Coordinates of C-alpha atoms in Angstrom, one line a residue:
Chain O
M89 CA 112.8 183.0 38.1
D90 CA 113.9 181.5 34.8
R91 CA 117.1 180.2 36.4
V92 CA 115.2 178.6 39.3
N93 CA 113.0 176.9 36.7
S94 CA 116.0 175.7 34.8
M95 CA 117.6 174.5 38.0
K96 CA 114.4 172.6 38.9
E97 CA 114.4 171.0 35.4
A98 CA 118.1 170.0 36.0
L99 CA 117.0 168.5 39.3
Q100 CA 114.6 166.2 37.5
N101 CA 117.6 164.6 35.9
G102 CA 118.6 163.3 39.3
L103 CA 121.6 163.7 41.6
Y104 CA 125.0 162.7 40.0
L105 CA 128.3 164.6 40.0
D106 CA 128.0 166.4 36.6
N107 CA 124.5 167.6 37.4
L108 CA 125.4 168.6 41.0
S109 CA 128.4 170.6 39.6
K110 CA 126.1 172.6 37.3
M111 CA 123.6 173.2 40.1
I112 CA 126.3 174.4 42.5
S113 CA 127.4 176.9 39.9
T114 CA 123.9 178.1 39.2
S115 CA 122.9 178.4 42.9
M116 CA 126.1 180.3 43.7
Q117 CA 125.6 182.7 40.8
M118 CA 122.0 183.3 41.9
A119 CA 123.1 183.9 45.5
K120 CA 125.3 186.6 44.2
D121 CA 122.7 188.1 42.0
S122 CA 119.6 187.9 44.2
A123 CA 118.2 190.3 46.7
N124 CA 117.4 187.3 48.9
P125 CA 120.6 185.2 48.6
L126 CA 120.1 182.9 51.6
P127 CA 118.0 180.1 49.9
F128 CA 120.4 179.9 46.9
Y129 CA 123.4 179.8 49.2
V130 CA 121.8 177.0 51.3
L131 CA 121.0 175.0 48.1
A132 CA 124.6 175.5 46.8
S133 CA 125.9 174.2 50.2
V134 CA 123.7 171.2 50.1
F135 CA 124.7 170.3 46.5
A136 CA 128.4 170.9 47.4
D137 CA 128.1 168.7 50.4
I138 CA 126.7 165.9 48.3
Y139 CA 129.3 166.4 45.6
E140 CA 132.1 166.3 48.1
D141 CA 130.7 163.1 49.7
W142 CA 130.3 161.3 46.3
E143 CA 133.4 162.5 44.5
D144 CA 136.2 160.0 43.8
R145 CA 134.6 156.9 45.3
A146 CA 132.5 153.9 44.3
L147 CA 128.9 155.2 44.7
T148 CA 126.3 152.5 44.3
V149 CA 122.9 153.1 42.7
E150 CA 121.3 152.1 46.0
E151 CA 123.1 154.7 48.0
A152 CA 122.4 157.4 45.4
N153 CA 118.7 156.5 45.4
R154 CA 118.6 156.5 49.2
L155 CA 119.6 160.1 49.4
E156 CA 117.4 161.1 46.4
N157 CA 114.4 159.6 48.2
K158 CA 115.3 161.5 51.3
I159 CA 115.7 165.0 49.9
L160 CA 114.5 165.3 46.3
Q161 CA 110.9 166.2 47.2
H162 CA 112.2 168.8 49.7
L163 CA 114.5 170.3 47.1
N164 CA 111.5 170.6 44.7
D165 CA 109.4 172.2 47.5
V166 CA 112.1 174.9 48.1
M167 CA 112.3 175.7 44.4
D168 CA 108.5 175.7 43.9
S169 CA 108.3 178.2 46.8
M170 CA 110.8 180.4 45.1
I171 CA 109.1 180.1 41.7
R172 CA 105.7 181.0 43.3
G173 CA 107.4 184.1 44.9
D174 CA 106.5 183.0 48.5
Q175 CA 107.5 185.3 51.3
A176 CA 111.0 184.8 52.6
F177 CA 109.8 183.2 55.9
Q178 CA 107.8 180.6 53.9
T179 CA 110.7 179.7 51.7
H180 CA 112.9 179.5 54.9
E181 CA 110.5 177.0 56.4
K182 CA 110.9 174.8 53.3
L183 CA 114.7 175.2 53.6
S184 CA 114.6 174.2 57.2
T185 CA 112.6 171.0 56.3
L186 CA 115.1 170.2 53.6
L187 CA 118.0 170.6 55.9
K188 CA 116.4 168.4 58.6
A189 CA 115.8 165.7 56.0
F190 CA 119.4 166.1 54.6
F191 CA 121.0 165.8 58.0
S192 CA 118.8 162.9 59.2
Chain I
M358 CA 154.8 146.0 27.3
T359 CA 153.8 142.5 26.4
G360 CA 150.5 140.7 26.7
N361 CA 151.9 139.1 29.9
D362 CA 152.6 142.5 31.4
A363 CA 149.1 143.6 30.7
V364 CA 147.8 140.5 32.5
A365 CA 150.1 141.0 35.4
I366 CA 148.8 144.6 35.8
A367 CA 145.2 143.3 35.6
K368 CA 146.0 140.8 38.4
I369 CA 147.3 143.6 40.5
L370 CA 144.1 145.6 39.9
L371 CA 142.0 142.7 41.0
Q372 CA 144.1 141.5 43.9
T373 CA 144.4 145.0 45.5
K374 CA 140.6 145.5 44.9
A375 CA 141.4 148.6 42.8
V376 CA 138.8 147.1 40.5
V377 CA 135.6 145.9 41.9
F378 CA 132.5 144.4 40.3
E379 CA 128.9 144.9 41.6
L380 CA 126.3 143.5 39.3
D381 CA 123.2 143.6 41.6
N382 CA 123.8 147.1 43.0
P383 CA 125.9 148.8 40.3
Y384 CA 127.8 152.1 40.6
T385 CA 126.8 155.6 39.5
Y386 CA 129.4 157.4 37.5
V387 CA 130.1 161.1 37.4
S388 CA 127.9 161.4 34.2
G389 CA 125.0 159.6 35.8
M390 CA 125.7 156.4 33.9
R391 CA 125.3 153.1 35.7
S392 CA 128.1 150.5 35.7
P393 CA 128.8 147.0 37.1
I394 CA 132.5 147.8 37.4
Y395 CA 134.4 150.5 39.3
C396 CA 138.1 151.2 39.3
D397 CA 140.0 153.3 41.9
N398 CA 143.7 152.9 41.3
R399 CA 144.6 155.1 44.3
S400 CA 144.3 152.0 46.5
I401 CA 147.3 150.5 44.8
L402 CA 149.5 153.2 46.3
S403 CA 149.2 151.5 49.6
Y404 CA 150.9 148.4 48.3
P405 CA 154.6 149.0 47.8
E406 CA 155.4 146.0 45.6
E407 CA 152.4 146.5 43.4
R408 CA 153.0 150.2 43.2
R409 CA 156.6 149.6 42.1
A410 CA 155.5 147.1 39.5
I411 CA 153.1 149.7 38.0
V412 CA 155.8 152.4 37.9
D413 CA 158.3 149.9 36.4
M414 CA 155.7 149.1 33.6
F415 CA 155.1 152.8 33.0
C416 CA 158.8 153.5 32.8
S417 CA 159.4 150.6 30.5
M418 CA 156.7 151.9 28.2
L419 CA 157.8 155.5 28.3
S420 CA 161.5 154.7 27.9
R421 CA 160.9 154.2 24.2
M422 CA 159.3 157.7 23.9
S423 CA 160.8 161.2 23.7
F424 CA 159.4 163.7 26.2
D425 CA 160.6 166.7 28.2
I426 CA 158.1 166.8 31.1
I427 CA 155.7 164.5 32.9
V428 CA 152.2 165.9 33.8
G429 CA 149.9 164.2 36.2
T430 CA 146.1 164.8 36.2
A431 CA 144.7 166.0 39.5
T432 CA 144.3 164.3 41.8
A433 CA 144.7 160.6 41.1
G434 CA 147.4 160.9 38.4
I435 CA 149.7 163.0 40.5
P436 CA 151.4 160.4 42.7
W437 CA 152.0 158.2 39.7
A438 CA 153.4 161.1 37.7
T439 CA 155.6 162.0 40.6
L440 CA 157.1 158.6 40.8
I441 CA 157.7 158.4 37.1
A442 CA 159.2 161.8 36.7
D443 CA 161.6 161.0 39.5
R444 CA 162.7 157.8 37.8
F445 CA 163.4 159.7 34.6
S446 CA 164.8 162.8 36.4
K447 CA 162.4 164.9 34.3
P448 CA 160.4 168.0 35.3
L449 CA 156.9 167.4 36.8
A450 CA 153.7 169.4 36.7
Y451 CA 150.1 168.7 37.3
V452 CA 146.9 169.8 35.7
R453 CA 143.5 170.3 37.2
S454 CA 140.2 169.3 35.5
E455 CA 139.3 173.0 35.5
K456 CA 140.7 176.3 36.5
K457 CA 140.8 177.1 40.2
K458 CA 137.8 179.2 41.1
R459 CA 139.7 181.3 43.7
G460 CA 143.2 182.7 44.0
M461 CA 145.2 182.9 40.7
G462 CA 142.7 180.7 38.9
K463 CA 145.5 178.4 37.7
Q464 CA 144.8 175.1 36.0
I465 CA 148.3 173.9 35.7
E466 CA 150.8 173.8 38.6
G467 CA 154.5 173.4 38.3
A468 CA 156.7 175.2 35.7
P469 CA 155.8 173.8 32.3
V470 CA 157.3 175.7 29.4
A471 CA 155.7 176.3 26.1
G472 CA 157.2 174.0 23.5
M473 CA 157.9 171.2 25.9
N474 CA 156.9 167.8 24.9
A475 CA 154.6 166.5 27.6
I476 CA 153.4 163.0 28.5
V477 CA 150.1 163.1 30.6
I478 CA 149.8 160.5 33.3
E479 CA 146.2 159.4 34.2
D480 CA 145.2 156.7 36.6
L481 CA 142.4 155.5 34.4
I482 CA 140.4 156.4 31.3
S483 CA 136.6 156.0 31.1
T484 CA 134.8 158.1 28.5
G485 CA 137.9 160.2 28.0
G486 CA 136.2 163.5 28.6
S487 CA 138.1 164.7 31.7
S488 CA 141.4 163.2 30.4
F489 CA 141.1 165.1 27.1
K490 CA 140.3 168.3 29.0
A491 CA 143.7 168.0 30.6
V492 CA 145.3 167.6 27.2
E493 CA 143.5 170.7 25.9
A494 CA 144.5 172.8 28.9
L495 CA 148.2 171.9 28.3
R496 CA 147.9 172.6 24.6
E497 CA 146.5 176.0 25.4
E498 CA 149.6 176.7 27.4
G499 CA 151.7 175.8 24.3
L500 CA 152.8 172.4 25.4
L501 CA 153.1 169.6 22.8
T502 CA 150.8 166.9 24.1
D503 CA 149.7 164.0 22.0
H504 CA 150.1 161.1 24.5
I505 CA 148.2 160.0 27.6
A506 CA 149.6 157.1 29.6
A507 CA 147.2 155.4 32.0
I508 CA 147.2 152.4 34.2
F509 CA 143.8 151.2 33.0
T510 CA 141.3 152.0 30.2
Y511 CA 137.7 150.9 30.1
D512 CA 138.2 150.9 26.4
L513 CA 134.8 152.6 25.8
P514 CA 133.7 153.5 22.3
Q515 CA 133.3 157.2 23.5
S516 CA 136.9 157.4 24.6
H517 CA 138.2 156.1 21.2
Q518 CA 136.2 158.8 19.5
T519 CA 137.3 161.6 21.8
F520 CA 141.0 160.8 21.5
K521 CA 140.8 160.2 17.7
E522 CA 139.1 163.5 17.2
G523 CA 141.6 165.2 19.5
N524 CA 144.7 163.6 17.8
C525 CA 145.8 162.1 21.0
N526 CA 147.2 158.6 21.6
V527 CA 146.3 156.6 24.6
I528 CA 148.7 154.0 26.0
A529 CA 147.4 151.9 28.9
L530 CA 149.2 149.3 31.0
T531 CA 146.1 147.2 30.8
S532 CA 142.5 147.4 29.5
F533 CA 139.0 146.3 30.0
P534 CA 139.1 143.2 27.8
I535 CA 142.3 141.9 29.4
L536 CA 141.0 142.7 32.9
V537 CA 137.7 140.8 32.3
K538 CA 139.4 137.8 30.8
T539 CA 141.8 137.7 33.8
A540 CA 139.0 138.2 36.2
S541 CA 137.2 135.2 34.6
E542 CA 140.3 133.0 34.7
M543 CA 140.9 134.0 38.4
R544 CA 137.2 133.1 39.1
Y545 CA 136.3 136.7 40.1
L546 CA 133.5 136.5 37.5
S547 CA 131.4 133.6 36.3
K548 CA 130.7 133.2 32.5
E549 CA 127.3 134.8 32.9
Q550 CA 128.7 137.7 34.8
V551 CA 131.4 138.2 32.1
E552 CA 128.6 138.5 29.5
I553 CA 126.9 141.2 31.6
V554 CA 130.0 143.3 32.1
E555 CA 131.0 142.9 28.5
H556 CA 127.5 144.2 27.5
W557 CA 128.2 147.3 29.6
N558 CA 131.5 147.8 27.8
R559 CA 129.8 147.6 24.4
D560 CA 126.9 149.9 25.3
P561 CA 127.7 151.7 28.6
F562 CA 124.8 154.2 28.5
G563 CA 122.3 151.5 27.4
W564 CA 123.4 149.0 30.0
G565 CA 121.7 150.5 33.1
P566 CA 118.2 150.8 31.6
K567 CA 118.4 147.3 30.0
F568 CA 119.4 145.6 33.3
G569 CA 116.9 147.5 35.5
F570 CA 119.0 150.5 36.7
P571 CA 117.9 153.6 34.7
N572 CA 120.6 156.1 34.3
A573 CA 120.4 159.2 36.5
K574 CA 119.8 161.3 33.4
P575 CA 116.7 160.2 31.5
G576 CA 116.8 160.0 27.8
W577 CA 120.1 158.2 27.5

């Protein structure tokens, strides 16, 4: 869980391209290494979607803050669930909430 | 290149809205840094006359230099590099910011040959980090690379240090000080706004927190 902890720490730095890039790599690596790859793969996909949307364009602070306000807490909830070692269905519920917020 | 040429390029950047200013709701850069100015030179590609003027200036500047190949940085430098290489009838390649994660894992595309003297074409230079990575990748392949030519440089202290340490010269068609002076003369910016954007240029990482927009990464 060390890498989940370090990813959660990275998340506290906020969402911006350099940080997203690191979190995509970490999540993908953890998806490959983990016995339960689904949460990591979902996180990597969310980070990659944000990266793709923000890359190569003028991103205002207001827009970045808007997305952070929408999903940051849910991202933290998913990671906390993994750190606690919740059962898979509990983590999946958190993931589902994250995705609903992300797509809203 | 003369001072007038640099002003002409600055006017193109402003008139095509390749450069925009947003002081009340600034931009977030790749590094998490906040900025009141954003430059996207790809928009100039849609304006044939302005595009030609940019390529003319590049060619005028490069005609005094000796080189074997033009290398564009992916992706924004590629169209400019293509147009320039074509004018000089020189080989063309492009370099990615990092190796491809799939397939052959290539970072450089085209057929650069070790020992060739390369000029790297960038659309713009900010902190210099990604631009210098391109130079390093080419050097690793054995190309002689000590010049980057760009349309615009923010002229940030970080980029001066990066390129000085990396023994690489930056030649830009226009720069932040000329752009801001031109923007002021053309009434894109008031005197007070000029002071705010100049503050950013002097202290880019300190600007956001000072003006109420903390950087994405705390501690800067």
